[in-house]
CSV table of C-alpha atoms and ligand atoms in Angstrom, one decimal:
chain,number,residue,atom,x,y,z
A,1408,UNK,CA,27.2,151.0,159.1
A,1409,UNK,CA,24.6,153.7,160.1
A,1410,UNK,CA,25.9,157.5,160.3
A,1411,UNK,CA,26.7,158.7,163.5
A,1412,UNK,CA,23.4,161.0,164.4
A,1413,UNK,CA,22.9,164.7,163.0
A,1414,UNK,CA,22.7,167.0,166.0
A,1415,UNK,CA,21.5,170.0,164.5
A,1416,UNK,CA,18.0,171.8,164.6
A,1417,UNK,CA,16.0,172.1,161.3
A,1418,UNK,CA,14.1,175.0,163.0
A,1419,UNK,CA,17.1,177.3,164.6
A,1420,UNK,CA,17.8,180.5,162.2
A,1421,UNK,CA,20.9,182.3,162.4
A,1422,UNK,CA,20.8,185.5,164.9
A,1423,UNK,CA,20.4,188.8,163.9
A,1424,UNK,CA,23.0,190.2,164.0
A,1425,UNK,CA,24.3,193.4,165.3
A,1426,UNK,CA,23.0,195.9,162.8
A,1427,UNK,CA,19.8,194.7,163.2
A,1428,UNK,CA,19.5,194.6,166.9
A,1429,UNK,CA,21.4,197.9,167.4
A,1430,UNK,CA,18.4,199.1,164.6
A,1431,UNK,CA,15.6,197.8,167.1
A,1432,UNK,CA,16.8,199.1,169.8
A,1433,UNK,CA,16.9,202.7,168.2
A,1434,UNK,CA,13.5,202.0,167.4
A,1435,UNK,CA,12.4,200.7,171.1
A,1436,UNK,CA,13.9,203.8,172.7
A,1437,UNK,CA,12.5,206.3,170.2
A,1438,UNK,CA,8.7,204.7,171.2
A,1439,UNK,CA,8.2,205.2,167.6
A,1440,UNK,CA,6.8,201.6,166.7
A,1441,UNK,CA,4.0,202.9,164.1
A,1442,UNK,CA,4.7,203.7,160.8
A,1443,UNK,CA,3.1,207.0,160.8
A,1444,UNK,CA,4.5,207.9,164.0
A,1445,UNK,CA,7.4,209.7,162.9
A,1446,UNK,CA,8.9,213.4,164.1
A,1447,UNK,CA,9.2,215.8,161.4
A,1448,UNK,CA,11.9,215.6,159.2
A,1449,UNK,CA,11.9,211.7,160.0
A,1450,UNK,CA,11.5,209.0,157.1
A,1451,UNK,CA,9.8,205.8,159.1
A,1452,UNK,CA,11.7,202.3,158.9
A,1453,UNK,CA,9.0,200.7,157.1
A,1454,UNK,CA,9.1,203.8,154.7
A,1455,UNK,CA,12.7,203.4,153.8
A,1456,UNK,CA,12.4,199.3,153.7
A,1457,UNK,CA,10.2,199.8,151.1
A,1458,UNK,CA,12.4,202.1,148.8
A,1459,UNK,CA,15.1,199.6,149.6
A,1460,UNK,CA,13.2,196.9,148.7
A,1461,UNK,CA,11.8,198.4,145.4
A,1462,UNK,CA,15.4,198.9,144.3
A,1463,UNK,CA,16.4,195.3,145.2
A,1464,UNK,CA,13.5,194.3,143.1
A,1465,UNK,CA,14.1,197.0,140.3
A,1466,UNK,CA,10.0,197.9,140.6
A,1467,UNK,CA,8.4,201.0,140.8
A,1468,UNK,CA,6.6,200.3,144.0
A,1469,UNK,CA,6.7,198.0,147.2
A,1470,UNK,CA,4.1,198.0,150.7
A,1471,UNK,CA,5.3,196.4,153.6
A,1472,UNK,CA,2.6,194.6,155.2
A,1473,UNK,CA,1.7,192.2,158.0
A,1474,UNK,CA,2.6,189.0,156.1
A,1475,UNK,CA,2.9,187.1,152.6
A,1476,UNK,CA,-0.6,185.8,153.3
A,1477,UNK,CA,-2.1,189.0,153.7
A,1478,UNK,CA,0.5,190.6,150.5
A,1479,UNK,CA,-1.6,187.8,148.6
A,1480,UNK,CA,-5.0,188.6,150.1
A,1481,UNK,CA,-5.3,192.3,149.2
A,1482,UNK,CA,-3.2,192.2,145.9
A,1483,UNK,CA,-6.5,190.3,144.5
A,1484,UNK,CA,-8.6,193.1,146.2
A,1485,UNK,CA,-6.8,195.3,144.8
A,1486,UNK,CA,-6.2,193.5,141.1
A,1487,UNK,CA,-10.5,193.7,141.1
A,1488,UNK,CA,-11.5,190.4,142.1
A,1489,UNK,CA,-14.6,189.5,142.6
A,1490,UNK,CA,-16.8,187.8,144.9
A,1491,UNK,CA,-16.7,183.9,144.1
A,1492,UNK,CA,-15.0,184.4,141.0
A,1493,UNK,CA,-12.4,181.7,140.4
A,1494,UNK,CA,-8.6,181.8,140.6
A,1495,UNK,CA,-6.0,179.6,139.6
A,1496,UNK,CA,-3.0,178.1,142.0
A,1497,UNK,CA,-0.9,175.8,142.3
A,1498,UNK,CA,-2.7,172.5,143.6
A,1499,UNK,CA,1.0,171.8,145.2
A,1500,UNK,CA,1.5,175.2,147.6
A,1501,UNK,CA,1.2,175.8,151.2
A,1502,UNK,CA,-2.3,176.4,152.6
A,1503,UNK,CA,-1.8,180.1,153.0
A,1504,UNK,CA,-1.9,180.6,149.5
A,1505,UNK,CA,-5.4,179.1,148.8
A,1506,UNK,CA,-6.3,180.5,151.7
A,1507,UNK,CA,-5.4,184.3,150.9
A,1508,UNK,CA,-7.9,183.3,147.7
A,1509,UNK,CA,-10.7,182.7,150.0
A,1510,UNK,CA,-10.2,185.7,152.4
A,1511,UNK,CA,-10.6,187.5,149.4
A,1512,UNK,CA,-14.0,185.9,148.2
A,1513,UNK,CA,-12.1,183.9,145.3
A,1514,UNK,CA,-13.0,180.2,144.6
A,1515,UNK,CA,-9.1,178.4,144.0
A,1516,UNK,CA,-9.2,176.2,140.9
A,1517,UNK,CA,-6.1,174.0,141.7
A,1518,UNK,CA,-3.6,173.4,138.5
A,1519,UNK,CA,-1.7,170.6,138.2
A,1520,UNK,CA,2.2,170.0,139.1
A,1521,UNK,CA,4.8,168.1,137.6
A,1522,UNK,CA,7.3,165.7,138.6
A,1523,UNK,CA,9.8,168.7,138.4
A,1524,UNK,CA,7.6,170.3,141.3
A,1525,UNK,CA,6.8,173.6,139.1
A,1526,UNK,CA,2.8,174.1,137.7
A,1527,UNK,CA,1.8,171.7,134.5
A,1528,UNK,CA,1.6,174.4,132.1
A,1529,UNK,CA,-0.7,172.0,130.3
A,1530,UNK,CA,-3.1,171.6,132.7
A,1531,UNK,CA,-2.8,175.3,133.1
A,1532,UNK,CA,-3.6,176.1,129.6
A,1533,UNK,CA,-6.2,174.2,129.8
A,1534,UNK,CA,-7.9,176.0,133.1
A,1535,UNK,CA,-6.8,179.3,131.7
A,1536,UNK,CA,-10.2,180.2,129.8
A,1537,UNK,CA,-12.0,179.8,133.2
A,1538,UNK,CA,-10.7,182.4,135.1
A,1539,UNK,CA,-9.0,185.8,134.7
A,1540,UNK,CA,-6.4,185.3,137.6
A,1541,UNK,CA,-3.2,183.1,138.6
A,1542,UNK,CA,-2.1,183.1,142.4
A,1543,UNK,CA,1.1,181.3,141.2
A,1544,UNK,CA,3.0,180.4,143.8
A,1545,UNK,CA,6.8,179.3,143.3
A,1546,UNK,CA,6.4,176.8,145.7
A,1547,UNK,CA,9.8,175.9,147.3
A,1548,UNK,CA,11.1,178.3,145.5
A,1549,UNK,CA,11.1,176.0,141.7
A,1550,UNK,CA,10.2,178.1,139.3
A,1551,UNK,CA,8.1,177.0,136.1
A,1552,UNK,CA,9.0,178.0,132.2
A,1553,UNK,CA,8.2,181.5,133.0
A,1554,UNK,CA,8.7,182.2,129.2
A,1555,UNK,CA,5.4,179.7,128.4
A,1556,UNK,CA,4.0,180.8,131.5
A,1557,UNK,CA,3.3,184.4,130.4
A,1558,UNK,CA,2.7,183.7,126.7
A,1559,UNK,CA,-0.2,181.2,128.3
A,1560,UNK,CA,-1.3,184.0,130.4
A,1561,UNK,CA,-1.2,186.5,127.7
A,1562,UNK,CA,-2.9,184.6,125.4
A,1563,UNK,CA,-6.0,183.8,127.6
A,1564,UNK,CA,-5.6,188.0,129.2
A,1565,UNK,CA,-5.0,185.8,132.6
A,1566,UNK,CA,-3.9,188.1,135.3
A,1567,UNK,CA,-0.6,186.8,137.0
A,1568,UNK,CA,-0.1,187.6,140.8
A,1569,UNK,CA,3.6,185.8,142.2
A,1570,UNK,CA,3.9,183.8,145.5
A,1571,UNK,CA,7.5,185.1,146.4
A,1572,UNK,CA,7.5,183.5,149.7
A,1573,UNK,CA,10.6,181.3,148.8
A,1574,UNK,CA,11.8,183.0,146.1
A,1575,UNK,CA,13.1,186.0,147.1
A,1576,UNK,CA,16.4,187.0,145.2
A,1577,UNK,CA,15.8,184.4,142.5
A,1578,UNK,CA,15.5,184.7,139.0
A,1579,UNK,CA,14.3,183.2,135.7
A,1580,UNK,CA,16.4,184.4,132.8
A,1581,UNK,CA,18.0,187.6,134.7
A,1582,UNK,CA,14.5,188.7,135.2
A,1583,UNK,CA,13.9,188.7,139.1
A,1584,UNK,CA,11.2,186.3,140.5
A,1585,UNK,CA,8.5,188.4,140.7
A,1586,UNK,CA,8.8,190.5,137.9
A,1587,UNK,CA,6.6,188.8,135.3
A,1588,UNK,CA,3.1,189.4,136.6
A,1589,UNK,CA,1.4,192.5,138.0
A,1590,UNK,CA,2.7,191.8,141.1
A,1591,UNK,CA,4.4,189.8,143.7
A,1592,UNK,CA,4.2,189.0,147.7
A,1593,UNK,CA,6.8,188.3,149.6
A,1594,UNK,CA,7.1,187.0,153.5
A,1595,UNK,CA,9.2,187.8,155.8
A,1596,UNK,CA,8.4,185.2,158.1
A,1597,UNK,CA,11.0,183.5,160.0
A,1598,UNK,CA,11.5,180.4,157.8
A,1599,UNK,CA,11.8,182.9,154.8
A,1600,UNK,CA,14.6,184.7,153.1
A,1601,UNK,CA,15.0,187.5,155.8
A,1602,UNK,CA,13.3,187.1,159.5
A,1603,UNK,CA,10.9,189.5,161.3
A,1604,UNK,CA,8.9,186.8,162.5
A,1605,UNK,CA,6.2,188.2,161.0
A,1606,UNK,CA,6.0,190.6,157.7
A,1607,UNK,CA,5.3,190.5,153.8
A,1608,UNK,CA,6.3,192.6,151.2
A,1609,UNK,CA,3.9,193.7,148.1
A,1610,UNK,CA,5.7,195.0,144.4
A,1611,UNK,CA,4.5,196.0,141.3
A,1612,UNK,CA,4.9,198.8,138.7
A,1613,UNK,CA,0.6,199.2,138.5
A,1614,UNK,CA,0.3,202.8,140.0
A,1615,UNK,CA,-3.3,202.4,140.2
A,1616,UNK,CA,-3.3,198.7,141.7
A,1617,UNK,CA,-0.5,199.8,143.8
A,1618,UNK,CA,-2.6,202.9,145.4
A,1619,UNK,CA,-5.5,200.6,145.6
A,1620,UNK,CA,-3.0,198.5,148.0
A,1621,UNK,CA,-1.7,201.4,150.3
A,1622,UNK,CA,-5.3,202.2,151.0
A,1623,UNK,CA,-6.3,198.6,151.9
A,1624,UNK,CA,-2.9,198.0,153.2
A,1625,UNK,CA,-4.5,200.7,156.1
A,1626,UNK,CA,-2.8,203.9,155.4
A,1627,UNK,CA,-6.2,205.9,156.2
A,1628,UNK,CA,-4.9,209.3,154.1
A,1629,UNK,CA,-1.6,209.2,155.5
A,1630,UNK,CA,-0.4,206.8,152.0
A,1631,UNK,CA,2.1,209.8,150.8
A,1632,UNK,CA,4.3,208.7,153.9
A,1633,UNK,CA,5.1,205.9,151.9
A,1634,UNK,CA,8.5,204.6,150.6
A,1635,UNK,CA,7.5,203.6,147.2
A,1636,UNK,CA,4.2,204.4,146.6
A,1637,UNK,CA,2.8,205.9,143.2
A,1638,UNK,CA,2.3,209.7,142.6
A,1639,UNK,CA,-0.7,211.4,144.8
A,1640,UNK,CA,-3.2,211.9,141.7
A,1641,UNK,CA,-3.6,207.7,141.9
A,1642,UNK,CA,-5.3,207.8,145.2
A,1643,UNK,CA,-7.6,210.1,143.8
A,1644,UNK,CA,-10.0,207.3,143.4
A,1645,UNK,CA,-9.0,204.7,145.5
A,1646,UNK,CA,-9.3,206.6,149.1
A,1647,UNK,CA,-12.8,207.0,149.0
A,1648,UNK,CA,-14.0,203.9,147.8
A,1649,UNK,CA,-11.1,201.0,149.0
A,1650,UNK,CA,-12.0,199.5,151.9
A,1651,UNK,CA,-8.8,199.7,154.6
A,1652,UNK,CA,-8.4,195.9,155.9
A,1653,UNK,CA,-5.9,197.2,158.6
A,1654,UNK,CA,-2.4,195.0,158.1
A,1655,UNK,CA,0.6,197.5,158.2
A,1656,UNK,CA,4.0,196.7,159.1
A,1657,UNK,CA,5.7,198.4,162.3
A,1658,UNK,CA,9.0,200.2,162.7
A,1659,UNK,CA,10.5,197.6,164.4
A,1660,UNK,CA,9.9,195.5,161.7
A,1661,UNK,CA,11.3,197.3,159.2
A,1662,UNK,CA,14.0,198.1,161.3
A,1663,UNK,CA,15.3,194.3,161.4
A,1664,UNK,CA,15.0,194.0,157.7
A,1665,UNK,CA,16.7,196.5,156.3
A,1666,UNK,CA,20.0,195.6,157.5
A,1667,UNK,CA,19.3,191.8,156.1
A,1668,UNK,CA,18.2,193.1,152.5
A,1669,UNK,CA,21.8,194.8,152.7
A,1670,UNK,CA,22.8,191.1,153.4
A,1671,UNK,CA,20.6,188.9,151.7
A,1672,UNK,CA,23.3,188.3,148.3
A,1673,UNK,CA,25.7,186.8,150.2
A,1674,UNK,CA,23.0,184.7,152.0
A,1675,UNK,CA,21.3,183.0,148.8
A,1676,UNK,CA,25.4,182.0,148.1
A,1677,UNK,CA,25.7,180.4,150.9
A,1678,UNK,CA,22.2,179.1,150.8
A,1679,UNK,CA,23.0,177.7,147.2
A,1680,UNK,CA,26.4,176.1,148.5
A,1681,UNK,CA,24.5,174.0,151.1
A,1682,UNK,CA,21.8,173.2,148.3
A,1683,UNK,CA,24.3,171.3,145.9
A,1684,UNK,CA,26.2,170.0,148.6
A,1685,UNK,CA,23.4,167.8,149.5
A,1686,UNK,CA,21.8,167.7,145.7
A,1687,UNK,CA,25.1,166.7,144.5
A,1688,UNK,CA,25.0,163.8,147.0
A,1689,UNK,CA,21.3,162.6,146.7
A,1690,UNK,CA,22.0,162.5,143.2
A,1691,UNK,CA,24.7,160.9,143.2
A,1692,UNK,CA,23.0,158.3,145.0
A,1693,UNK,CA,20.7,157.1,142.3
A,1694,UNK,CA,18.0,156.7,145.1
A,1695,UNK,CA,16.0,159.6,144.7
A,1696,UNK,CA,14.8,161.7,141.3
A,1697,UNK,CA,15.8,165.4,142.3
A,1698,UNK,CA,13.6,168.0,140.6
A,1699,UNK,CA,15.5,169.0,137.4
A,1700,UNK,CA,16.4,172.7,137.5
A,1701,UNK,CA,16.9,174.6,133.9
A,1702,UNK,CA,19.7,176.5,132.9
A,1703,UNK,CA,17.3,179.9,133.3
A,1704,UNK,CA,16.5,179.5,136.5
A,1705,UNK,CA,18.8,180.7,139.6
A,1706,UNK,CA,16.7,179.4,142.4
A,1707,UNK,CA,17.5,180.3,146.7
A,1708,UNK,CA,18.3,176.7,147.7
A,1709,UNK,CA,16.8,177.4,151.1
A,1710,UNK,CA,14.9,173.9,151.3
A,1711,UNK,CA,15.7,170.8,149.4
A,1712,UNK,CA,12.6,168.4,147.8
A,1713,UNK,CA,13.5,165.2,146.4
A,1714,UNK,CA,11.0,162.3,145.2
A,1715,UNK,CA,11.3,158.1,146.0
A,1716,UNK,CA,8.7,157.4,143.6
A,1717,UNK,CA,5.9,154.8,143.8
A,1718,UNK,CA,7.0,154.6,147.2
A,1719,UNK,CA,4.3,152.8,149.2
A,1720,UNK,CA,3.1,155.0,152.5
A,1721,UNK,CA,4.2,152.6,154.7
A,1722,UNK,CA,8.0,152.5,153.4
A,1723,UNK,CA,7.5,156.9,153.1
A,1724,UNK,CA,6.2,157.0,157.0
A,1725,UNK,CA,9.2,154.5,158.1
A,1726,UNK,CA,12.2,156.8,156.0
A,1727,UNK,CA,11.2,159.6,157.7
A,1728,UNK,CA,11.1,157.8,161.0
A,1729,UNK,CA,14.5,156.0,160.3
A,1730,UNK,CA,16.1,159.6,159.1
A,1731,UNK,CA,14.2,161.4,162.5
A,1732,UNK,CA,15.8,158.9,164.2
A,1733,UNK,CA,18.8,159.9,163.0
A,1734,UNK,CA,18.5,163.5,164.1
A,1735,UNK,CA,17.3,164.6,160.0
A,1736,UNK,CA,13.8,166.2,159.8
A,1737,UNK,CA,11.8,165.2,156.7
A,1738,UNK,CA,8.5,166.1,155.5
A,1739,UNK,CA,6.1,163.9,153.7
A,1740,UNK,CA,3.7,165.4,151.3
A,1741,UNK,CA,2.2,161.9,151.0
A,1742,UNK,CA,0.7,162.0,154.2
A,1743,UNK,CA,-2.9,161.6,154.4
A,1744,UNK,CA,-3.5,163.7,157.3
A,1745,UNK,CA,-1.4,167.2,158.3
A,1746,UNK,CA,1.7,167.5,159.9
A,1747,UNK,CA,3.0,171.0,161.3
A,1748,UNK,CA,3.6,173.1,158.2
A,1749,UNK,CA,3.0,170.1,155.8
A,1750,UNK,CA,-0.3,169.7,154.2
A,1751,UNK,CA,-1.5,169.1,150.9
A,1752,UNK,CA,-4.8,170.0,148.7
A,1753,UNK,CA,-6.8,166.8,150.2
A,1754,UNK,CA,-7.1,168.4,153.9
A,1755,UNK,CA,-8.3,171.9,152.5
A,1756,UNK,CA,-11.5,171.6,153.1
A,1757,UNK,CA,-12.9,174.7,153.2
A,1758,UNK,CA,-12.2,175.0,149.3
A,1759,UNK,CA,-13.7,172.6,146.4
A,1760,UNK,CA,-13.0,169.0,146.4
A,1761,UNK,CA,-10.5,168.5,143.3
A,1762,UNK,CA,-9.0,165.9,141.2
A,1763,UNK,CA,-5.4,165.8,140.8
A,1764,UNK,CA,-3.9,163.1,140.0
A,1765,UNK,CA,-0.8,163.8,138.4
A,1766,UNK,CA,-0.1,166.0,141.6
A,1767,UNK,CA,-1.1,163.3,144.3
A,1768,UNK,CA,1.4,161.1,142.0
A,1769,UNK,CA,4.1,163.6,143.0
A,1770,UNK,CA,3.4,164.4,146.4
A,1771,UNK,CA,2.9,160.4,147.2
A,1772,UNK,CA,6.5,160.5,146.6
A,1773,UNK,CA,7.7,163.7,147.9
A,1774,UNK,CA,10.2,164.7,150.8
A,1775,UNK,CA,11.2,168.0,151.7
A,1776,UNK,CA,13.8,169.3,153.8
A,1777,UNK,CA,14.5,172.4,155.7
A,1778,UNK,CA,18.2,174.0,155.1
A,1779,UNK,CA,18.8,176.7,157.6
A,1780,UNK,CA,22.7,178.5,157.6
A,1781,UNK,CA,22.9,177.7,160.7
A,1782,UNK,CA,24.3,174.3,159.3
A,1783,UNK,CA,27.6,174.2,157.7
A,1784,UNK,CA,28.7,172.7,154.3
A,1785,UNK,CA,30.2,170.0,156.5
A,1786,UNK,CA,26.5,169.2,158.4
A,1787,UNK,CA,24.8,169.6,154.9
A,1788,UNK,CA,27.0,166.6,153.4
A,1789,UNK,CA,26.6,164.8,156.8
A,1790,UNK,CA,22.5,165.3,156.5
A,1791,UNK,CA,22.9,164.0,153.0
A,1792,UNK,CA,24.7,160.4,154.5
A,1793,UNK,CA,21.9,160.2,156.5
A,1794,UNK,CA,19.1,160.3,154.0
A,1795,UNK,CA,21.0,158.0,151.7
A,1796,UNK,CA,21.5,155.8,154.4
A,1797,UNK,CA,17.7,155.6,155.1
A,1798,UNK,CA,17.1,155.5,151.5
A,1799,UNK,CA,19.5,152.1,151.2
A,1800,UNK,CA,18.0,150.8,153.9
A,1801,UNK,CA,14.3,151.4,152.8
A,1802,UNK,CA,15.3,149.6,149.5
A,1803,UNK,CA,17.0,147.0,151.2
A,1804,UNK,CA,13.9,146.3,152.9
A,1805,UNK,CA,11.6,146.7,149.4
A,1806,UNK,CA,13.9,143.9,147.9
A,1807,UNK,CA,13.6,141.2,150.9
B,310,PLP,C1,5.1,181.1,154.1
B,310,PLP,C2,4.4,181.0,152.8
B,310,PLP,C3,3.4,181.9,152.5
B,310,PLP,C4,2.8,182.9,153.5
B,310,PLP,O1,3.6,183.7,154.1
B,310,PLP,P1,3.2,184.2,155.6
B,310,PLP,O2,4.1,185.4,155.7
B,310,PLP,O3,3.5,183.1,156.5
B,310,PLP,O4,1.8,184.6,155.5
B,310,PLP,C5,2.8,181.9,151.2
B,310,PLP,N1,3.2,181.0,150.3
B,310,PLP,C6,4.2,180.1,150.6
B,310,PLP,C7,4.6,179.1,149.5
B,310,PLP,C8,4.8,180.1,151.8
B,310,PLP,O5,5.7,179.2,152.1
């Protein structure tokens, strides 16, 4: 007998909450919405987000910017990339992340992924001597062997920027996503680990690639009015000859953050409750191969992935039709043509045709799933009934 239909919505966040509205309202009444445009004796929101979010991170320095896109874009402008010089990503990511390589004149060389939805570290040492960059991006929020990562990166002087976006408050090993490369960009879009619609954050503990990112960032010579920025004698050099590629982020911003940073521990608890609720159950299953996930790693469970491999596209399109039916929103990396945020390295055309095979292997197979708090424990195991249903039923169908 079929599940009674999920009525929840895969797209609804939770609300603010009060600290954060009363916080934009402050900000609304003061007028005050740029981030230079403070009274004296004032500290601006984005200012004191940034120190806040440096200590959350234990890093020397953070920028608050316009998005996790544009972090990416200027922390290769500002780790010296060059025009058309190649960098490697992940060839399973979202298309921001090759994109940020192009808007900053890079040519992606796309490395492979594994069946465990983290980057083949063999393909990658294998790329490596082509290219003095990673963009790695901890797509979904797995995160690779970053012990073999960085002795591969070391050993070939490859520069490692992170792709935070879903990996905020995560870790490898007690060492915070984030904190193995130079640096690392964070969003703060609304599907993300804290919601300002729009926003990214930049860390590192470079002073010199740091002041190189104020300056781009747009801080014209107003960068000491920064919340974690490196000592005045770094600019020295950098705010003459960086070019500013205006993408700040406002007070209001800042303002709506701060209070969910204070929040965000408790959040990636209940995030990781919902996650082995319905891991536990799609496990349990025996439908579906669930990406295995390493002792070391303490991942944010705020989406769920799990593979039917060697599924045909046919059965892929109908499971997500029978579990949309049901009221449970899948995506399908399979897919040979887009959908909403879904899309995978085939319809990027405006970078280099690549082979992948291991990865189109993966993402032929590949579901992924949305878990917002506004759904319960209770909605999380009902979701989970629902996609083992539709998984029963798809192999029902395979064996007639
Ligand atoms: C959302 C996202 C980004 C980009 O963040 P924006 O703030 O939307 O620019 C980058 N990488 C991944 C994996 C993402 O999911």
């Amino acid at each position: 007998m079929a599940p009674k239909p999920f009525a929840g919505t895969f797209t609804q966040q939770e609300p603010l909450g009060e600290a954060a509205i009363a916080a934009a309202i402050r900000v609304l009444e003061s007028g005050r919405l740029h981030r230079y445009n403070t009274v004296a004796g004032e500290t601006a929101e984005a200012a004191l987000l940034e120190a806040e979010f440096a200590a959350f991170q234990g890093v020397d320095y953070c920028l608050a910017c316009a998005s996790g896109g544009y972090a990416m874009h200027i922390a290769l402008m500002a780790a010296g990339l060059k025009h058309g010089e190649p960098v490697l990503t992940n060839g399973f990511t979202l298309s921001p992340v090759p994109g940020a390589i192009v808007n900053a004149g890079g040519k992606p060389v796309l490395v492979e992924c594994t069946r465990n939805l983290v980057i083949d570290l063999d393909d990658l040492e294998q790329k490596a001597a082509g290219a003095r960059f990673l963009l790695l991006s901890h797509m979904r929020g797995h995160i690779a062997d970053m012990d073999r990562l960085m002795a591969i990166a070391d050993r070939h002087g490859l520069t490692v920027i992170e792709d935070c976006a879903h990996t905020m408050g995560a870790d490898w090993n007690g060492t915070k996503s984030g904190n193995f490369g130079l640096a690392a960009c964070f969003s703060t879009q609304t599907y993300k680990h804290m919601n300002s619609g729009e926003g990214g954050l930049l860390t590192s503990n470079d002073p010199d690639f740091m002041a190189r990112a104020i300056i781009l960032s747009g801080s014209y010579m107003l960068y000491e009015r920064h919340g974690a920025a490196p000592a005045r004698s770094h600019f020295e050099k950098a705010r003459l000859e960086t070019p500013n590629c205006s993408g700040r982020m406002d007070n209001l911003r800042a303002a709506i953050l701060r209070p969910q940073l204070a929040g965000l521990e408790k959040n990636i608890e209940r995030w990781n409750d919902r996650y082995s609720t319905i891991e536990t159950a799609l496990k349990s299953s025996g439908l579906f191969h669930l990406p295995e996930r390493p002792a070391a790693e303490h991942p944010v469970g705020s989406s769920i992935q799990f593979l039917a491999e060697d599924i045909a596209p046919d059965a892929a399109r109908a499971f997500v039709a029978n579990a949309k039916a049901l009221g449970v929103e899948l995506k399908w990396f399979g897919d040979a043509d887009p959908v909403a945020f879904t899309s995978n390295h085939h319809s990027w055309r405006f970078i280099a045709d690549q082979a992948l095979p291991k990865t189109d292997r993966v993402l032929s197979g590949l579901f992924d799933m949305r878990i917002p708090l506004t759904f319960s424990i209770d909605d999380c195991a009902h979701i989970a009934a629902i996609i083992i249903h539709c998984g029963e039923q798809m192999r029902l169908k395979g064996a007639a």
